[in-house]
CSV table of C-alpha atoms in Angstrom, one decimal:
chain,number,residue,atom,x,y,z
Y,37,MET,CA,112.4,52.8,122.1
Y,38,ALA,CA,111.7,56.5,122.5
Y,39,THR,CA,109.4,58.1,119.9
Y,40,PHE,CA,110.8,60.4,117.2
Y,41,GLU,CA,109.2,63.4,119.0
Y,42,ALA,CA,111.1,62.6,122.2
Y,43,ARG,CA,114.4,62.1,120.4
Y,44,VAL,CA,114.0,65.4,118.5
Y,45,GLU,CA,113.1,67.2,121.7
Y,46,GLY,CA,116.3,65.8,123.2
Y,47,LEU,CA,118.4,67.1,120.3
Y,48,THR,CA,116.8,70.6,120.2
Y,49,GLY,CA,115.7,71.3,123.8
Y,50,LEU,CA,112.3,72.2,122.5
Y,51,SER,CA,108.9,71.1,124.0
Y,52,ILE,CA,106.7,70.1,121.1
Y,53,ASP,CA,102.9,69.9,121.3
Y,54,GLY,CA,99.8,70.7,119.2
Y,55,SER,CA,100.3,74.5,119.4
Y,56,SER,CA,104.1,74.9,119.7
Y,57,SER,CA,106.6,76.0,117.1
Y,58,PRO,CA,106.8,73.6,115.4
Y,59,THR,CA,103.6,71.7,116.0
Y,60,GLN,CA,103.5,67.9,116.2
Y,61,ASP,CA,101.9,67.8,112.7
Y,62,GLU,CA,104.8,70.0,111.3
Y,63,LEU,CA,107.3,67.6,113.0
Y,64,SER,CA,105.6,64.7,111.2
Y,65,GLU,CA,106.2,66.5,107.9
Y,66,PHE,CA,109.8,67.2,108.8
Y,67,LEU,CA,110.3,63.4,109.5
Y,68,LYS,CA,108.8,62.5,106.1
Y,69,ASP,CA,110.9,65.1,104.3
Y,70,GLY,CA,114.0,63.8,106.1
Y,71,VAL,CA,113.3,60.2,104.9
Y,72,VAL,CA,112.9,61.3,101.3
Y,73,ASP,CA,116.0,63.6,101.5
Y,74,VAL,CA,118.3,61.0,103.1
Y,75,THR,CA,117.1,58.3,100.6
Y,76,GLU,CA,117.7,60.6,97.6
Y,77,ARG,CA,121.2,61.6,98.8
Y,78,ILE,CA,122.5,58.2,99.8
Y,79,THR,CA,121.2,56.4,96.6
Y,80,SER,CA,122.8,59.2,94.5
Y,81,LEU,CA,126.2,59.3,96.4
Y,82,ARG,CA,126.3,55.5,97.1
Y,83,PRO,CA,124.3,53.6,94.4
Y,84,GLU,CA,125.6,50.3,95.8
Y,85,GLN,CA,123.6,51.0,99.0
Y,86,SER,CA,120.3,51.4,97.1
Y,87,GLY,CA,119.3,47.9,98.2
Y,88,GLU,CA,118.9,49.2,101.8
Y,89,PHE,CA,115.9,51.3,100.7
Y,90,VAL,CA,114.4,48.8,98.3
Y,91,ARG,CA,110.7,48.0,98.2
Y,92,ILE,CA,109.1,45.0,96.4
Y,93,SER,CA,105.8,45.4,94.7
Y,94,SER,CA,103.1,42.7,94.7
Y,95,ALA,CA,103.0,40.4,91.6
Y,96,SER,CA,100.7,41.3,88.8
Y,97,SER,CA,99.8,39.8,85.4
Y,98,THR,CA,98.4,43.2,84.1
Y,99,GLN,CA,100.7,45.1,81.8
Y,100,GLY,CA,101.5,48.6,83.1
Y,101,ALA,CA,99.7,48.1,86.4
Y,102,LEU,CA,102.9,48.5,88.5
Y,103,ALA,CA,105.0,51.7,89.0
Y,104,SER,CA,107.6,53.1,91.3
Y,105,ASP,CA,106.6,56.0,93.6
Y,106,THR,CA,110.0,57.5,93.0
Y,107,GLY,CA,110.7,56.5,89.5
Y,108,LYS,CA,113.9,54.6,90.6
Y,109,VAL,CA,113.5,51.0,89.6
Y,110,LEU,CA,116.3,48.6,90.7
Y,111,SER,CA,115.2,45.5,88.9
Y,112,VAL,CA,112.2,43.7,87.4
Y,113,LEU,CA,111.5,39.9,87.7
Y,114,ARG,CA,109.1,37.9,85.4
Y,115,GLU,CA,107.9,34.3,85.7
Y,116,SER,CA,108.9,32.2,82.7
Y,117,GLY,CA,105.6,30.4,82.5
Y,118,THR,CA,106.3,28.2,85.5
Y,119,ASN,CA,105.2,29.4,88.9
Y,120,ASP,CA,108.0,30.8,91.0
Y,121,ASP,CA,110.5,30.5,88.2
Y,122,TRP,CA,111.4,34.2,88.3
Y,123,ARG,CA,113.7,35.5,85.5
Y,124,PRO,CA,115.5,39.0,85.7
Y,125,ALA,CA,114.3,41.4,83.0
Y,126,ARG,CA,116.8,43.6,81.1
Y,127,ARG,CA,115.9,47.3,80.9
Y,128,ILE,CA,115.6,48.7,77.4
Y,129,SER,CA,114.8,52.2,76.0
Y,130,ILE,CA,111.3,52.9,74.8
Y,131,ASP,CA,112.4,53.1,71.2
Y,132,LYS,CA,113.2,49.4,71.1
Y,133,GLN,CA,109.6,48.2,71.9
Y,134,SER,CA,108.9,47.2,68.3
Y,135,ARG,CA,112.2,45.1,68.2
Y,136,VAL,CA,111.6,43.1,71.4
Y,137,THR,CA,108.1,42.1,70.2
Y,138,ASP,CA,109.3,41.1,66.7
Y,139,SER,CA,110.1,37.3,66.6
Y,140,SER,CA,112.4,37.8,63.6
Y,141,SER,CA,114.5,40.4,65.5
Y,142,LEU,CA,117.8,39.5,67.3
Y,143,GLU,CA,116.5,41.6,70.2
Y,144,TYR,CA,113.2,39.6,70.5
Y,145,ALA,CA,112.3,39.1,74.2
Y,146,THR,CA,111.5,35.6,75.4
Y,147,ALA,CA,110.1,34.1,78.6
Y,148,TYR,CA,113.7,33.2,79.7
Y,149,HIS,CA,115.2,36.5,78.7
Y,150,PRO,CA,112.5,39.1,79.4
Y,151,VAL,CA,113.0,42.9,79.1
Y,152,TYR,CA,111.2,45.9,80.6
Y,153,MET,CA,111.0,49.6,79.9
Y,154,MET,CA,109.5,52.7,81.7
Y,155,SER,CA,106.5,54.4,80.1
Y,156,GLU,CA,106.0,58.2,79.9
Y,157,ASP,CA,103.7,58.1,83.0
Y,158,GLY,CA,106.2,56.0,85.1
Y,159,ALA,CA,104.5,52.6,84.6
Y,160,VAL,CA,106.6,49.4,84.1
Y,161,LEU,CA,106.0,47.6,80.8
Y,162,VAL,CA,107.3,44.0,80.6
Y,163,PHE,CA,108.0,41.9,77.4
Y,164,PRO,CA,106.8,39.3,76.7
Y,165,ALA,CA,103.6,40.8,78.1
Y,166,PRO,CA,102.3,38.9,81.1
Y,167,THR,CA,99.1,36.9,80.4
Y,168,SER,CA,98.5,34.6,83.3
Y,169,SER,CA,99.4,33.8,86.9
Y,170,SER,CA,102.5,32.0,85.8
Y,171,THR,CA,103.8,34.9,83.8
Y,172,GLN,CA,103.4,37.6,86.5
Y,173,TYR,CA,106.0,40.2,87.2
Y,174,LYS,CA,107.1,42.3,90.1
Y,175,ILE,CA,109.4,45.3,90.6
Y,176,TYR,CA,112.1,46.2,93.1
Y,177,TYR,CA,112.3,50.0,93.5
Y,178,ILE,CA,113.5,52.8,95.9
Y,179,ASN,CA,110.8,53.6,98.4
Y,180,GLY,CA,109.4,57.2,98.2
Y,181,SER,CA,106.5,57.0,100.7
Y,182,PRO,CA,107.7,57.1,104.3
Y,183,VAL,CA,105.8,54.6,106.5
Y,184,ASN,CA,106.2,52.9,109.8
Y,185,LEU,CA,106.6,49.2,110.3
Y,186,SER,CA,102.8,48.8,110.2
Y,187,GLY,CA,102.6,50.4,106.8
Y,188,ASP,CA,100.9,53.6,108.1
Y,189,ALA,CA,102.1,57.1,107.2
Y,190,LEU,CA,105.1,58.1,109.3
Y,191,ASP,CA,104.4,60.6,112.2
Y,192,TYR,CA,105.9,62.0,115.3
Y,193,GLN,CA,104.7,59.1,117.6
Y,194,ASP,CA,106.6,56.4,115.6
Y,195,SER,CA,110.0,55.0,116.5
Y,196,ASN,CA,110.9,53.1,113.4
Y,197,ILE,CA,110.8,53.4,109.6
Y,198,LYS,CA,110.0,50.7,107.1
Y,199,TYR,CA,112.1,50.2,103.9
Y,200,PHE,CA,114.8,52.3,105.6
Y,201,PRO,CA,118.1,51.1,107.2
Y,202,GLU,CA,118.2,51.5,111.0
Y,203,SER,CA,121.8,52.8,110.8
Y,204,LYS,CA,120.6,55.9,108.9
Y,205,VAL,CA,117.6,56.8,111.1
Y,206,TYR,CA,119.8,59.2,113.0
Y,207,LEU,CA,120.2,61.3,109.8
Y,208,VAL,CA,116.4,61.6,109.6
Y,209,LEU,CA,116.4,62.8,113.3
Y,210,LEU,CA,119.1,65.4,112.5
Y,211,TYR,CA,117.1,66.6,109.5
Y,212,ALA,CA,113.9,66.9,111.6
Y,213,ALA,CA,115.8,68.5,114.5
Y,214,TYR,CA,117.4,71.3,112.6
Y,215,GLN,CA,114.2,72.0,110.6
Y,216,SER,CA,112.3,72.3,114.0
Y,217,LEU,CA,114.9,74.7,115.3
Y,218,LEU,CA,114.6,76.8,112.1
Y,219,ASN,CA,110.8,76.8,112.5
Y,220,ASN,CA,111.2,77.9,116.1
Y,221,LEU,CA,113.7,80.6,115.3
Y,222,SER,CA,111.4,82.1,112.7
Y,223,SER,CA,108.7,82.5,115.4
Y,224,TYR,CA,110.9,84.7,117.7
Y,225,SER,CA,109.8,88.3,118.2
Y,226,ILE,CA,110.4,91.0,120.9
Y,227,SER,CA,107.4,93.2,121.7
Y,228,GLN,CA,107.4,95.4,124.8
Y,229,THR,CA,105.4,98.5,125.7
Y,230,ILE,CA,107.1,101.4,127.5
Y,231,PRO,CA,104.8,103.4,130.0
Y,232,SER,CA,104.1,107.0,129.0
Y,233,LEU,CA,104.0,110.2,131.2
Y,234,THR,CA,100.8,112.4,131.6
Y,235,LEU,CA,101.2,116.2,132.5
Y,236,PRO,CA,98.4,118.1,134.5
Y,237,ALA,CA,96.4,120.8,132.7
Y,238,ALA,CA,97.0,124.5,133.6
Y,239,PRO,CA,94.1,126.8,134.8
Y,240,VAL,CA,92.6,129.3,132.3
Y,241,PRO,CA,92.7,133.1,133.2
Y,242,PRO,CA,89.4,135.2,133.2
Y,243,SER,CA,88.4,137.2,130.0
Y,244,ALA,CA,88.1,141.0,129.8
Y,245,PRO,CA,84.6,142.8,129.2
Y,246,SER,CA,83.6,144.0,125.7
Y,247,PHE,CA,81.2,146.7,124.2
Y,248,SER,CA,79.6,147.5,120.8
Y,249,THR,CA,79.4,150.8,118.7
Y,250,PRO,CA,76.4,152.2,116.7
Y,251,THR,CA,76.2,152.0,112.9
Y,252,ILE,CA,74.9,154.6,110.3
Y,253,SER,CA,73.1,153.5,107.1
Y,254,PRO,CA,74.1,155.3,103.8
Y,255,ILE,CA,71.7,157.4,101.5
Y,256,THR,CA,70.8,156.0,98.0
Y,257,VAL,CA,69.5,157.9,94.9
Y,258,GLY,CA,67.4,156.6,91.9
Y,259,SER,CA,68.5,155.8,88.3
Y,260,ALA,CA,67.1,156.3,84.7
Y,261,THR,CA,67.0,154.1,81.5
Y,262,VAL,CA,67.0,154.9,77.7
Y,263,GLY,CA,65.2,153.2,74.7
Y,264,THR,CA,66.6,150.6,72.2
Y,265,MET,CA,67.4,150.8,68.5
Y,266,PRO,CA,64.9,149.2,66.0
Y,267,ASP,CA,65.7,146.0,64.1
Y,268,ILE,CA,66.7,145.9,60.3
Y,269,ASP,CA,64.8,143.5,58.1
Y,270,SER,CA,66.7,140.8,56.3
Y,271,THR,CA,66.7,140.1,52.5
Y,272,THR,CA,66.1,136.7,50.9
Y,273,ILE,CA,66.6,135.2,47.4
Y,274,SER,CA,63.5,133.6,45.8
Y,275,ASN,CA,62.0,132.4,42.5
Y,276,VAL,CA,65.2,130.6,41.5
Y,277,GLY,CA,63.4,127.4,40.2
Y,278,THR,CA,64.5,123.8,40.7
Y,279,PRO,CA,68.0,122.6,39.6
Y,280,PRO,CA,67.7,120.0,36.8
Y,281,THR,CA,68.8,116.3,37.4
Y,282,TYR,CA,70.5,114.1,34.9
Y,283,THR,CA,68.7,110.8,34.1
Y,284,ALA,CA,70.8,108.0,32.6
Y,285,PRO,CA,69.2,105.6,30.2
Y,286,LYS,CA,67.6,102.6,31.9
Y,287,VAL,CA,69.4,99.3,31.5
Y,288,GLY,CA,68.3,95.9,32.7
Y,289,GLY,CA,65.0,93.9,32.3
Y,290,ALA,CA,62.8,93.5,29.3
Y,291,THR,CA,61.5,97.1,29.1
Y,292,GLU,CA,64.7,99.2,29.3
Y,293,GLU,CA,64.7,102.4,27.2
Y,294,LEU,CA,67.1,101.2,24.5
Y,295,THR,CA,65.5,97.8,23.9
Y,296,ALA,CA,61.8,98.7,24.1
Y,297,SER,CA,61.5,98.9,20.3
Y,298,ILE,CA,63.2,95.5,19.7
Y,299,GLU,CA,60.8,92.8,18.5
Y,300,ALA,CA,61.0,89.3,19.7
Y,301,ALA,CA,62.5,86.7,17.4
Y,302,THR,CA,60.7,83.5,16.4
Y,303,ALA,CA,63.4,81.1,17.4
Y,304,GLY,CA,64.4,80.4,21.1
Y,305,GLU,CA,63.1,82.2,24.1
Y,306,ALA,CA,61.6,85.5,23.2
Y,307,THR,CA,62.8,87.2,26.4
Y,308,ASP,CA,66.4,86.2,25.6
Y,309,LYS,CA,66.2,88.2,22.4
Y,310,TYR,CA,65.2,91.6,23.7
Y,311,ASP,CA,66.3,91.5,27.4
Y,312,PHE,CA,69.8,93.0,27.4
Y,313,SER,CA,70.4,91.6,30.9
Y,314,ARG,CA,70.4,88.0,29.4
Y,315,TRP,CA,72.5,88.7,26.3
Y,316,PHE,CA,75.8,88.1,28.1
Y,317,ASP,CA,74.6,84.9,29.6
Y,318,LEU,CA,73.4,83.7,26.1
Y,319,ALA,CA,76.8,84.7,24.6
Y,320,ALA,CA,78.5,82.7,27.4
Y,321,ASP,CA,76.4,79.7,26.5
Y,322,TYR,CA,77.4,79.9,22.8
Y,323,ILE,CA,81.1,80.1,23.8
Y,324,GLU,CA,81.4,77.7,26.7
Y,325,ASP,CA,78.5,75.2,26.3
Y,326,GLU,CA,77.8,75.0,22.5
Y,327,GLU,CA,81.3,76.2,21.4
Y,328,ASP,CA,79.6,77.9,18.4
Y,329,VAL,CA,82.0,80.7,17.4
Y,330,GLU,CA,79.7,82.1,14.7
Y,331,LEU,CA,76.7,82.4,17.1
Y,332,ALA,CA,78.9,83.8,19.8
Y,333,THR,CA,80.4,86.4,17.4
Y,334,ALA,CA,77.0,87.4,16.2
Y,335,GLN,CA,75.7,87.7,19.8
Y,336,LEU,CA,78.7,89.9,20.8
Y,337,GLN,CA,78.2,92.1,17.7
Y,338,LYS,CA,74.6,92.4,18.8
Y,339,ILE,CA,75.7,93.5,22.3
Y,340,ARG,CA,78.2,96.0,20.7
Y,341,ALA,CA,75.5,97.5,18.6
Y,342,TYR,CA,73.3,97.8,21.7
Y,343,ILE,CA,76.1,99.6,23.6
Y,344,GLU,CA,76.5,102.0,20.7
Y,345,SER,CA,72.8,102.7,20.8
Y,346,TYR,CA,73.0,103.1,24.5
Y,347,SER,CA,75.8,105.7,24.1
Y,348,THR,CA,73.8,107.6,21.6
Y,349,GLN,CA,70.8,107.7,24.0
Y,350,MET,CA,73.1,108.7,26.9
Y,351,GLN,CA,74.4,111.7,24.8
Y,352,SER,CA,70.8,112.7,24.0
Y,353,ASN,CA,69.9,112.6,27.8
Y,354,LEU,CA,73.1,114.7,28.5
Y,355,ASN,CA,72.1,117.3,25.9
Y,356,THR,CA,68.6,117.5,27.5
Y,357,PHE,CA,70.3,118.0,31.0
Y,358,ASN,CA,72.6,120.7,29.6
Y,359,LYS,CA,69.7,122.6,28.2
Y,360,GLU,CA,67.7,122.5,31.4
Y,361,ASP,CA,70.8,123.5,33.4
Y,362,LYS,CA,71.3,126.5,31.2
Y,363,GLU,CA,67.7,127.7,31.8
Y,364,TYR,CA,68.2,127.1,35.5
Y,365,GLN,CA,71.4,129.2,35.6
Y,366,ALA,CA,69.6,132.1,33.8
Y,367,LYS,CA,66.8,132.0,36.4
Y,368,LEU,CA,69.3,131.8,39.2
Y,369,GLN,CA,71.2,134.9,37.9
Y,370,GLU,CA,68.0,136.8,37.6
Y,371,ALA,CA,67.0,135.9,41.2
Y,372,ILE,CA,70.4,137.1,42.4
Y,373,GLN,CA,70.1,140.4,40.7
Y,374,GLN,CA,66.6,140.9,42.1
Y,375,ALA,CA,68.0,140.0,45.6
Y,376,GLN,CA,70.7,142.7,45.2
Y,377,ILE,CA,68.1,145.3,44.3
Y,378,ASN,CA,66.0,144.3,47.3
Y,379,ALA,CA,69.0,144.5,49.5
Y,380,GLN,CA,69.8,148.1,48.4
Y,381,LYS,CA,66.2,149.1,49.1
Y,382,ALA,CA,66.3,147.6,52.5
Y,383,THR,CA,69.7,149.3,53.3
Y,384,GLN,CA,68.2,152.7,52.2
Y,385,GLN,CA,65.1,152.2,54.3
Y,386,ALA,CA,67.3,151.1,57.3
Y,387,GLN,CA,69.3,154.4,57.0
Y,388,ILE,CA,66.1,156.4,57.0
Y,389,ASP,CA,64.7,154.5,60.0
Y,390,ALA,CA,68.0,154.9,61.9
Y,391,SER,CA,68.0,158.7,61.2
Y,392,LYS,CA,64.5,158.9,62.6
Y,393,VAL,CA,65.4,156.9,65.6
Y,394,THR,CA,68.5,159.2,66.3
Y,395,THR,CA,66.3,162.3,66.0
Y,396,ASP,CA,63.7,160.9,68.3
Y,397,ALA,CA,66.4,159.8,70.8
Y,398,GLN,CA,67.9,163.3,70.8
Y,399,ILE,CA,64.6,164.9,71.5
Y,400,GLU,CA,63.8,162.3,74.2
Y,401,ALA,CA,67.3,162.8,75.8
Y,402,ALA,CA,66.8,166.6,75.9
Y,403,GLU,CA,63.5,166.2,77.6
Y,404,LYS,CA,65.0,163.6,80.1
Y,405,GLN,CA,67.9,165.9,80.8
Y,406,GLN,CA,65.6,168.8,81.6
Y,407,GLU,CA,63.4,166.6,83.8
Y,408,SER,CA,66.6,165.2,85.5
Y,409,ALA,CA,67.9,168.8,86.1
Y,410,LEU,CA,64.7,169.8,87.8
Y,411,LEU,CA,64.5,166.6,89.8
Y,412,LEU,CA,68.2,166.9,90.8
Y,413,GLN,CA,67.6,170.5,91.9
Y,414,LYS,CA,64.6,169.5,94.0
Y,415,GLU,CA,66.5,166.5,95.5
Y,416,ASN,CA,69.5,168.7,96.3
Y,417,GLN,CA,67.3,171.1,98.2
Y,418,GLU,CA,65.7,168.2,100.0
Y,419,TYR,CA,69.1,166.7,100.7
Y,420,ALA,CA,70.5,170.0,102.0
Y,421,ALA,CA,67.5,170.2,104.4
Y,422,ASN,CA,67.9,166.6,105.5
Y,423,LEU,CA,71.7,167.1,105.9
Y,424,GLN,CA,71.2,170.1,108.1
Y,425,LYS,CA,68.6,168.1,110.1
Y,426,TYR,CA,71.0,165.1,110.2
Y,427,SER,CA,73.9,167.4,111.5
Y,428,GLY,CA,71.7,168.5,114.3
Y,429,GLU,CA,70.9,164.9,115.2
Y,430,VAL,CA,74.5,163.9,115.0
Y,431,GLY,CA,75.4,166.7,117.4
Y,432,ALA,CA,72.7,165.6,119.8
Y,433,TYR,CA,73.9,161.9,119.4
Y,434,GLN,CA,77.5,162.9,120.0
Y,435,ALA,CA,76.5,164.7,123.2
Y,436,GLU,CA,74.5,161.7,124.3
Y,437,VAL,CA,77.4,159.3,123.4
Y,438,ASN,CA,79.9,161.4,125.4
Y,439,ALA,CA,77.5,161.4,128.4
Y,440,LYS,CA,77.1,157.7,128.2
Y,441,VAL,CA,80.8,157.1,127.8
Y,442,GLN,CA,81.5,159.3,130.8
Y,443,GLU,CA,78.8,157.5,132.9
Y,444,TRP,CA,80.2,154.1,131.7
Y,445,VAL,CA,83.7,155.2,132.7
Y,446,ASN,CA,82.6,156.5,136.1
Y,447,GLU,CA,80.2,153.7,137.0
Y,448,GLU,CA,81.2,150.7,135.0
Y,449,TRP,CA,84.8,150.9,133.9
Y,450,THR,CA,86.5,152.4,136.9
Y,451,GLN,CA,84.7,150.4,139.6
Y,452,LYS,CA,84.5,147.1,137.6
Y,453,PHE,CA,88.0,147.4,136.3
Y,454,GLN,CA,89.3,147.9,139.9
Y,455,LYS,CA,87.3,144.9,141.0
Y,456,TYR,CA,88.5,143.0,138.0
Y,457,THR,CA,92.1,144.0,138.8
Y,458,SER,CA,91.7,142.9,142.4
Y,459,ASP,CA,90.0,139.6,141.4
Y,460,TYR,CA,92.5,139.0,138.7
Y,461,ALA,CA,95.5,139.5,141.1
Y,462,SER,CA,93.8,137.2,143.6
Y,463,LYS,CA,93.2,134.5,140.9
Y,464,LEU,CA,96.8,135.1,139.7
Y,465,GLN,CA,98.1,134.4,143.2
Y,466,THR,CA,95.9,131.3,143.5
Y,467,TYR,CA,97.0,130.3,140.0
Y,468,ALA,CA,100.7,130.7,141.0
Y,469,SER,CA,100.1,128.6,144.1
Y,470,ASP,CA,98.3,126.0,142.1
Y,471,ILE,CA,101.1,126.0,139.6
Y,472,GLN,CA,103.6,125.5,142.4
Y,473,ASN,CA,101.6,122.7,144.0
Y,474,GLU,CA,100.9,121.1,140.6
Y,475,SER,CA,104.7,121.3,139.8
Y,476,LEU,CA,105.5,119.5,143.1
Y,477,ARG,CA,102.9,116.8,142.3
Y,478,PHE,CA,104.1,116.7,138.7
Y,479,ASP,CA,107.7,116.2,139.9
Y,480,LYS,CA,106.6,113.4,142.2
Y,481,ASP,CA,104.6,111.8,139.4
Y,482,ILE,CA,107.5,112.2,137.0
Y,483,GLN,CA,109.9,110.6,139.5
Y,484,LYS,CA,107.4,107.7,140.2
Y,485,GLU,CA,106.8,107.2,136.5
Y,486,ALA,CA,110.6,107.4,135.8
Y,487,GLN,CA,111.2,104.7,138.5
Y,488,ALA,CA,108.4,102.5,137.0
Y,489,HIS,CA,109.7,103.2,133.6
Y,490,ALA,CA,113.3,102.2,134.5
Y,491,ALA,CA,112.0,99.0,136.1
Y,492,ALA,CA,110.0,98.2,133.0
Y,493,ILE,CA,113.0,98.8,130.8
Y,494,ASN,CA,115.2,96.6,133.1
Y,495,GLU,CA,112.6,93.9,132.9
Y,496,VAL,CA,112.4,94.2,129.1
Y,497,ALA,CA,116.2,94.2,128.9
Y,498,ALA,CA,116.3,91.0,130.9
Y,499,GLU,CA,113.7,89.4,128.7
Y,500,ILE,CA,115.5,90.5,125.6
Y,501,GLN,CA,118.8,89.2,127.0
Y,502,LEU,CA,117.1,85.9,127.8
Y,503,ASP,CA,115.4,85.7,124.4
Y,504,THR,CA,118.7,86.6,122.8
Y,505,SER,CA,120.6,83.9,124.7
Y,506,GLU,CA,118.0,81.3,123.7
Y,507,TYR,CA,118.0,82.5,120.1
Y,508,ASN,CA,121.8,82.4,120.0
Y,509,TRP,CA,121.8,78.9,121.5
Y,510,MET,CA,119.2,77.7,119.1
Y,511,SER,CA,121.1,79.3,116.2
Y,512,GLN,CA,124.3,77.5,117.2
Y,513,ARG,CA,122.4,74.3,117.8
Y,514,TYR,CA,120.8,74.6,114.4
Y,515,ALA,CA,124.2,75.2,112.7
Y,516,ALA,CA,125.7,72.2,114.6
Y,517,LEU,CA,122.9,69.8,113.7
Y,518,LYS,CA,122.8,71.1,110.1
Y,519,GLY,CA,126.6,70.7,109.9
Y,520,GLN,CA,126.5,67.1,111.2
Y,521,TYR,CA,123.8,66.3,108.7
Y,522,ASP,CA,125.7,67.7,105.7
Y,523,GLN,CA,129.0,66.3,107.0
Y,524,ALA,CA,127.5,62.8,107.0
Y,525,PHE,CA,126.8,63.0,103.3
Y,526,GLY,CA,130.1,64.6,102.6
Y,527,LEU,CA,131.8,61.5,104.0
Y,528,MET,CA,129.6,59.4,101.7
Y,529,ALA,CA,130.7,61.3,98.6
Y,530,PRO,CA,133.0,59.1,96.4
Y,531,ARG,CA,136.7,60.1,96.5
Y,532,GLU,CA,138.9,60.5,93.5
Y,533,SER,CA,140.4,57.0,94.0
Y,534,GLU,CA,136.9,55.5,94.1
Y,535,LYS,CA,135.8,57.3,90.9
Y,536,ASN,CA,138.8,55.9,89.1
């Protein structure tokens, strides 16, 4: 019998190898997918045909050791305790496990009426639980692992399928065939390169001569500076003293200010008697531990008296602070008044200094102005002399320039321009001839390129037409094979009469 690869090639017209579209490995996967898809569809549409895809597990006496690779279990058999005395097990839901194992329950499972259920992980659990070689169980289930008759994984070189009806193999081939066509169609692409045209470069005309002109530097004069105004001293406030700070009475420990004069009692711990920090704890002991209301009341009165004494001391400290603050404010006011006096003095002195600076500046400015006037008069005289000299030099320079220009016109411009004109006309004629020749060559190249371009386009069009024809044929073949595949399952679907 022909291999699956050969039969798929016959259905599709493809040549399949290790580097084609699809590859042989991809075809193997299509065959496996086809087995799984056909099995799922037929067992769903025609449950009565499920036995054609059944697979029997090996027998086991270990609870939960067997499972279906698809989750579809058709039946489970268990030995009754006698070898080869197989009894069919009834399927139960997982919530009845406690009932089938309870000997007092009506649903109690026995060796002759066993039951089974599916665990959450897909394993089969049988009750009564198998314990020996004579109480083994085995399962009949829908196969979900496509293999050949040798038990090896299905591939393109095989020609048969185990646990699968021979009459349905053609459906697997249809599935693999239209999947192969779909794979091949997705690999189609049209990529052609159109030749380009290259134009010749035109010649560059000669450039005209150039000349430069002389430059004249400008005349610059000096500058003068003036003095700066003096600084004004700043005024500060001093001798204001140190602001007083308020000191609260010290509380806590055995030497605080308000308890330093308290003498220790003779009863109990001496520290507990004059350390205010421990009085509350002692009062708590009287109330919560000894439950002595009188001692607790006395202790609280003692604390209250201490607080009153503390308040008195705090008021005394506050009075001291207010007194020191009043003295500080007086000193501060005196320092502010002194600062105001110093500021007025500084302002007056600054006005005097400013008046002096203004007078000195006016005298210095008058002197500078007189010096500048004399200097300007001298510089004007010198500048007039230099200007007269410069005018003479400019006149001589102008005459020399005119002579040079005339000489350049006679010897350089006229002769060289005539030669330039003659050469340019000759080059222009040569250029026009080159242009004409280049145009003829260009036209020939264009015609040649156009012919090659048209041939290339015709070749590309032929290839495109061929590819399009092949693509259309494969698309139609894909649709036909896919239609046959789907139609086969449409015929299997139960009709209304069968449903009723």
